[in-house]
């Protein structure tokens, strides 16, 4: 009898310890993610999950549209080259009235400036050596009247758990000479850096996404002056891709919108109280852990005066071959006030990446252009660049633009030729076969 009671006691203790451990794990994970324990158990809101399944057949498919003139710019692709451009952005870096292109060249581990001078002539110049550059932003971070370049450094392009990421600024001396300043280092691989006054003190702080691999973070870095920054961790989840800055809730301060991929496939808004204290809100979660989150852009897509989230899912890096999946495509989260968002599917597009919003056809509404890094490139009709044409009522028609070059992962919109029409810049990420239609940096000049 005593042995029986002893055995029951041992079983009870084992069960109790197991329950305590499980609860502790969930409490720790909730703290890392910024969610409540209830939200951790609940999963994605059911309305979002249902809407994803119900909205697959959305965008109509129209005829190919031919209104852009493609042209390679900068350094030519050599016979042995495999370009890996992680990001392109358009900015007038030297403020001469002509827009230029900034390039995060992950193959060469450097930041280059494709300078336009004179008009229509583009020359590529290296302005900084950076390990595994993932994103650039031209911004006057030190408020001295010229544009510096904020850089997210992965350390290495491919997944790695080592603390090899950095936040870097290439400081402009006003004569387009750049000095490398490392603001944070030996942290999880950094995938995005954006500047904005997050604590309302008049200087520019930084929002930082750290993809890591199994371990990542989202943080903001408080500008203390003299190139000193203090880090504040917002969330500890693997896979952050973007950390956009925008006034999401309309209270006149800047919030942070974060896309978290990997096993999470979630979008968060970190709501600012105006003084740099943030509250985490999950506004989207996909029920499919292989959803393939690839990029967000914060933009007022429906022109109703608030910030929506344009969102692509097209990452297929984990697949062999990486040819995209039939659930890849575009969606937008409509801002409905008080950090409440409604999910809308725009349409399917294999390998969708880097969606950008602009009135491409000049009809007064906002269209969406998108590239594909992961498509079935063995097929001659696999599209690498397309536009989702807006009918003015937020109904979209897919209008293919180009099948070559292939493996386009990054896209920027801006007026490159000064005619008032939006032009494009794209970058090629050639990590897989075939290698027969390659590009590094291309411009696509609009015409009507």
XYZ file of C-alpha atoms in Angstrom, residues 87-365:
279
model
C 18.097 45.828 -52.241
C 17.851 48.874 -54.482
C 16.506 52.287 -53.521
C 16.073 55.541 -55.427
C 17.317 58.834 -53.960
C 19.066 62.017 -55.062
C 22.154 61.261 -53.012
C 24.208 64.248 -54.191
C 21.166 66.559 -54.340
C 21.882 67.706 -57.879
C 18.248 67.379 -58.956
C 18.729 63.952 -60.572
C 17.670 60.771 -58.818
C 20.284 58.056 -58.326
C 20.154 54.391 -57.260
C 21.643 52.899 -54.095
C 22.569 49.217 -54.332
C 23.118 46.656 -51.570
C 25.440 44.251 -53.403
C 25.484 41.085 -51.299
C 27.735 39.204 -53.721
C 30.498 41.801 -53.521
C 29.803 42.825 -49.880
C 29.532 46.509 -50.657
C 27.201 49.452 -51.055
C 27.350 51.113 -54.430
C 25.949 54.366 -55.742
C 24.698 54.310 -59.322
C 25.024 58.040 -59.853
C 23.070 59.822 -62.549
C 25.260 62.605 -63.915
C 24.568 64.080 -66.377
C 20.910 63.232 -66.991
C 20.529 59.762 -68.477
C 24.109 58.678 -67.735
C 24.566 56.270 -64.825
C 27.965 55.432 -63.298
C 28.431 52.953 -60.454
C 30.692 53.950 -57.537
C 31.514 51.963 -54.393
C 30.846 54.046 -51.276
C 31.300 51.454 -48.539
C 32.385 47.894 -47.807
C 29.661 46.093 -45.818
C 29.332 42.383 -45.039
C 26.097 40.962 -46.397
C 24.233 44.245 -46.969
C 20.442 43.756 -46.970
C 18.880 47.223 -47.062
C 19.809 50.883 -47.490
C 18.066 54.158 -46.747
C 19.308 57.602 -47.760
C 18.615 59.925 -44.819
C 20.245 62.943 -43.181
C 20.816 61.138 -39.909
C 23.151 63.728 -38.381
C 21.061 66.674 -39.608
C 23.994 68.432 -41.309
C 22.214 69.064 -44.598
C 23.439 66.126 -46.706
C 22.215 62.566 -47.132
C 23.904 59.738 -45.264
C 23.201 56.064 -45.966
C 21.808 53.778 -43.252
C 22.701 50.141 -43.941
C 21.436 46.831 -42.561
C 24.271 44.289 -42.480
C 23.446 40.592 -42.302
C 27.109 39.653 -41.983
C 26.528 36.802 -44.416
C 23.677 36.436 -46.882
C 22.753 32.855 -46.034
C 21.083 31.749 -42.767
C 23.354 31.765 -39.739
C 22.835 31.895 -35.976
C 26.118 33.697 -35.292
C 25.997 37.223 -33.907
C 27.437 38.775 -37.051
C 24.900 41.487 -37.844
C 25.556 45.221 -37.739
C 23.790 48.560 -38.014
C 25.959 50.835 -40.120
C 25.795 54.418 -41.363
C 27.892 55.723 -44.233
C 28.299 59.330 -43.172
C 28.359 61.842 -46.021
C 30.889 64.655 -45.708
C 28.810 66.871 -48.018
C 31.110 66.235 -50.969
C 29.984 62.614 -51.420
C 32.855 61.188 -49.438
C 31.563 58.551 -47.025
C 32.876 57.454 -43.609
C 31.712 54.130 -42.207
C 30.233 54.327 -38.712
C 29.187 51.143 -36.907
C 26.290 51.933 -34.569
C 25.670 48.359 -33.380
C 27.575 45.152 -34.010
C 27.800 41.503 -32.965
C 24.038 41.164 -32.989
C 21.691 38.819 -34.882
C 21.825 39.326 -38.652
C 20.298 42.718 -39.493
C 17.826 42.772 -42.384
C 16.362 46.285 -42.186
C 17.113 49.718 -40.723
C 14.770 52.734 -40.957
C 15.159 56.226 -39.505
C 12.562 58.369 -37.749
C 12.060 60.429 -34.593
C 10.624 57.711 -32.383
C 10.812 59.463 -29.003
C 9.756 62.965 -30.062
C 12.988 64.691 -29.066
C 13.792 66.138 -32.487
C 16.546 63.799 -33.672
C 16.389 60.646 -35.760
C 16.293 57.241 -34.123
C 16.369 53.851 -35.852
C 13.999 50.899 -36.166
C 15.878 47.651 -36.752
C 14.768 44.208 -37.959
C 17.139 41.334 -37.166
C 16.369 38.192 -39.108
C 18.974 36.082 -37.346
C 18.098 32.477 -38.174
C 16.625 30.582 -35.218
C 17.145 33.692 -33.125
C 16.235 37.217 -34.159
C 14.968 40.500 -32.749
C 13.142 43.725 -33.467
C 14.570 46.757 -31.717
C 14.677 50.527 -31.819
C 17.846 52.484 -31.271
C 17.574 55.783 -29.422
C 19.787 58.571 -30.758
C 21.807 59.989 -27.863
C 23.851 62.334 -30.060
C 27.471 62.142 -31.166
C 26.781 58.909 -33.099
C 25.835 57.118 -29.871
C 22.677 55.001 -29.801
C 20.970 53.055 -27.027
C 19.112 49.871 -28.008
C 15.640 48.930 -26.769
C 14.429 45.410 -27.606
C 10.804 45.271 -28.748
C 10.499 41.590 -29.610
C 12.665 38.454 -29.718
C 11.424 36.303 -32.585
C 13.378 34.828 -35.471
C 12.793 36.044 -39.002
C 12.047 39.801 -38.991
C 12.413 41.106 -42.553
C 11.158 44.691 -42.343
C 10.804 47.346 -39.658
C 8.873 50.182 -41.308
C 8.214 53.502 -39.564
C 4.836 55.220 -39.985
C 2.048 56.885 -38.010
C -0.299 53.923 -38.073
C -2.850 55.050 -35.465
C -3.061 58.709 -36.552
C -1.920 60.211 -33.260
C 0.908 62.239 -34.832
C 3.792 60.091 -33.570
C 5.695 57.331 -35.347
C 4.944 53.659 -34.858
C 6.881 50.610 -36.122
C 5.445 47.957 -38.430
C 7.362 44.673 -38.448
C 7.105 41.658 -40.764
C 8.231 38.426 -39.085
C 8.728 35.383 -41.307
C 10.251 31.968 -40.539
C 7.721 29.848 -38.609
C 5.746 32.899 -37.504
C 4.479 34.538 -40.736
C 3.096 37.478 -38.781
C 2.862 41.264 -38.950
C 3.068 43.435 -35.859
C 2.419 47.091 -35.161
C 4.377 48.498 -32.239
C 2.233 51.443 -31.162
C 4.195 54.408 -29.834
C 3.014 56.543 -26.926
C 4.991 59.436 -28.413
C 7.902 59.083 -26.025
C 9.434 55.855 -27.276
C 7.370 53.395 -25.251
C 5.764 50.779 -27.505
C 2.850 48.351 -27.222
C 2.880 45.236 -29.423
C -0.159 44.456 -31.585
C -0.336 41.479 -33.934
C -2.377 42.529 -36.967
C -1.872 39.463 -39.151
C -0.927 35.828 -38.772
C -0.984 33.166 -41.484
C -2.092 29.677 -40.529
C 0.405 28.249 -43.045
C 3.933 28.212 -41.596
C 5.224 28.025 -45.184
C 3.304 31.124 -46.259
C 6.586 32.618 -47.517
C 6.461 36.198 -46.214
C 8.823 38.302 -48.311
C 8.166 42.056 -47.870
C 5.882 44.787 -46.540
C 5.447 48.369 -47.685
C 3.441 50.825 -45.597
C 1.356 53.047 -47.874
C -2.118 54.608 -48.022
C -3.225 52.226 -50.752
C -6.899 53.192 -50.765
C -6.198 56.929 -50.302
C -8.453 57.331 -47.303
C -5.859 59.175 -45.225
C -4.371 56.398 -43.102
C -1.497 53.927 -43.400
C -2.248 50.498 -44.857
C 0.159 47.576 -45.217
C 1.018 46.138 -48.640
C 2.325 42.601 -48.144
C 3.882 39.957 -50.398
C 4.383 36.262 -49.739
C 6.679 34.644 -52.274
C 9.777 33.370 -50.505
C 10.746 29.879 -51.685
C 14.376 29.766 -50.559
C 13.789 26.623 -48.469
C 12.516 24.622 -51.436
C 14.522 22.692 -54.013
C 14.232 23.879 -56.656
C 13.085 27.304 -55.364
C 10.295 27.812 -57.888
C 7.633 29.420 -55.749
C 4.310 28.003 -54.592
C 0.728 28.327 -55.763
C -0.234 30.348 -52.689
C 2.346 33.069 -53.421
C 1.013 36.521 -54.112
C -0.005 39.937 -52.828
C -2.377 41.223 -50.198
C -3.080 44.417 -48.350
C -4.172 45.053 -44.793
C -6.688 47.883 -44.734
C -6.329 50.219 -41.758
C -9.757 50.406 -40.100
C -8.642 52.626 -37.132
C -7.467 51.774 -33.610
C -4.844 49.382 -34.999
C -7.536 47.177 -36.505
C -6.833 45.906 -40.011
C -8.919 44.061 -42.578
C -7.208 41.514 -44.809
C -7.676 41.710 -48.607
C -6.055 39.396 -51.137
C -4.938 41.288 -54.257
C -3.935 38.298 -56.362
C -1.588 35.386 -56.974
C 1.961 35.853 -58.258
C 4.632 33.173 -57.973
C 7.712 34.297 -56.043
C 6.208 37.716 -55.221
C 8.697 40.115 -53.661
C 9.195 43.809 -52.871
C 5.768 45.211 -53.835
C 5.683 48.958 -54.436
C 2.723 51.296 -54.820
C 2.443 54.067 -57.420
C 0.003 55.447 -59.977
C 1.737 53.689 -62.836
C -0.923 54.322 -65.504
C -1.717 57.926 -64.587
C -5.418 57.387 -63.906
C -5.397 58.786 -60.367
C -5.462 55.589 -58.299
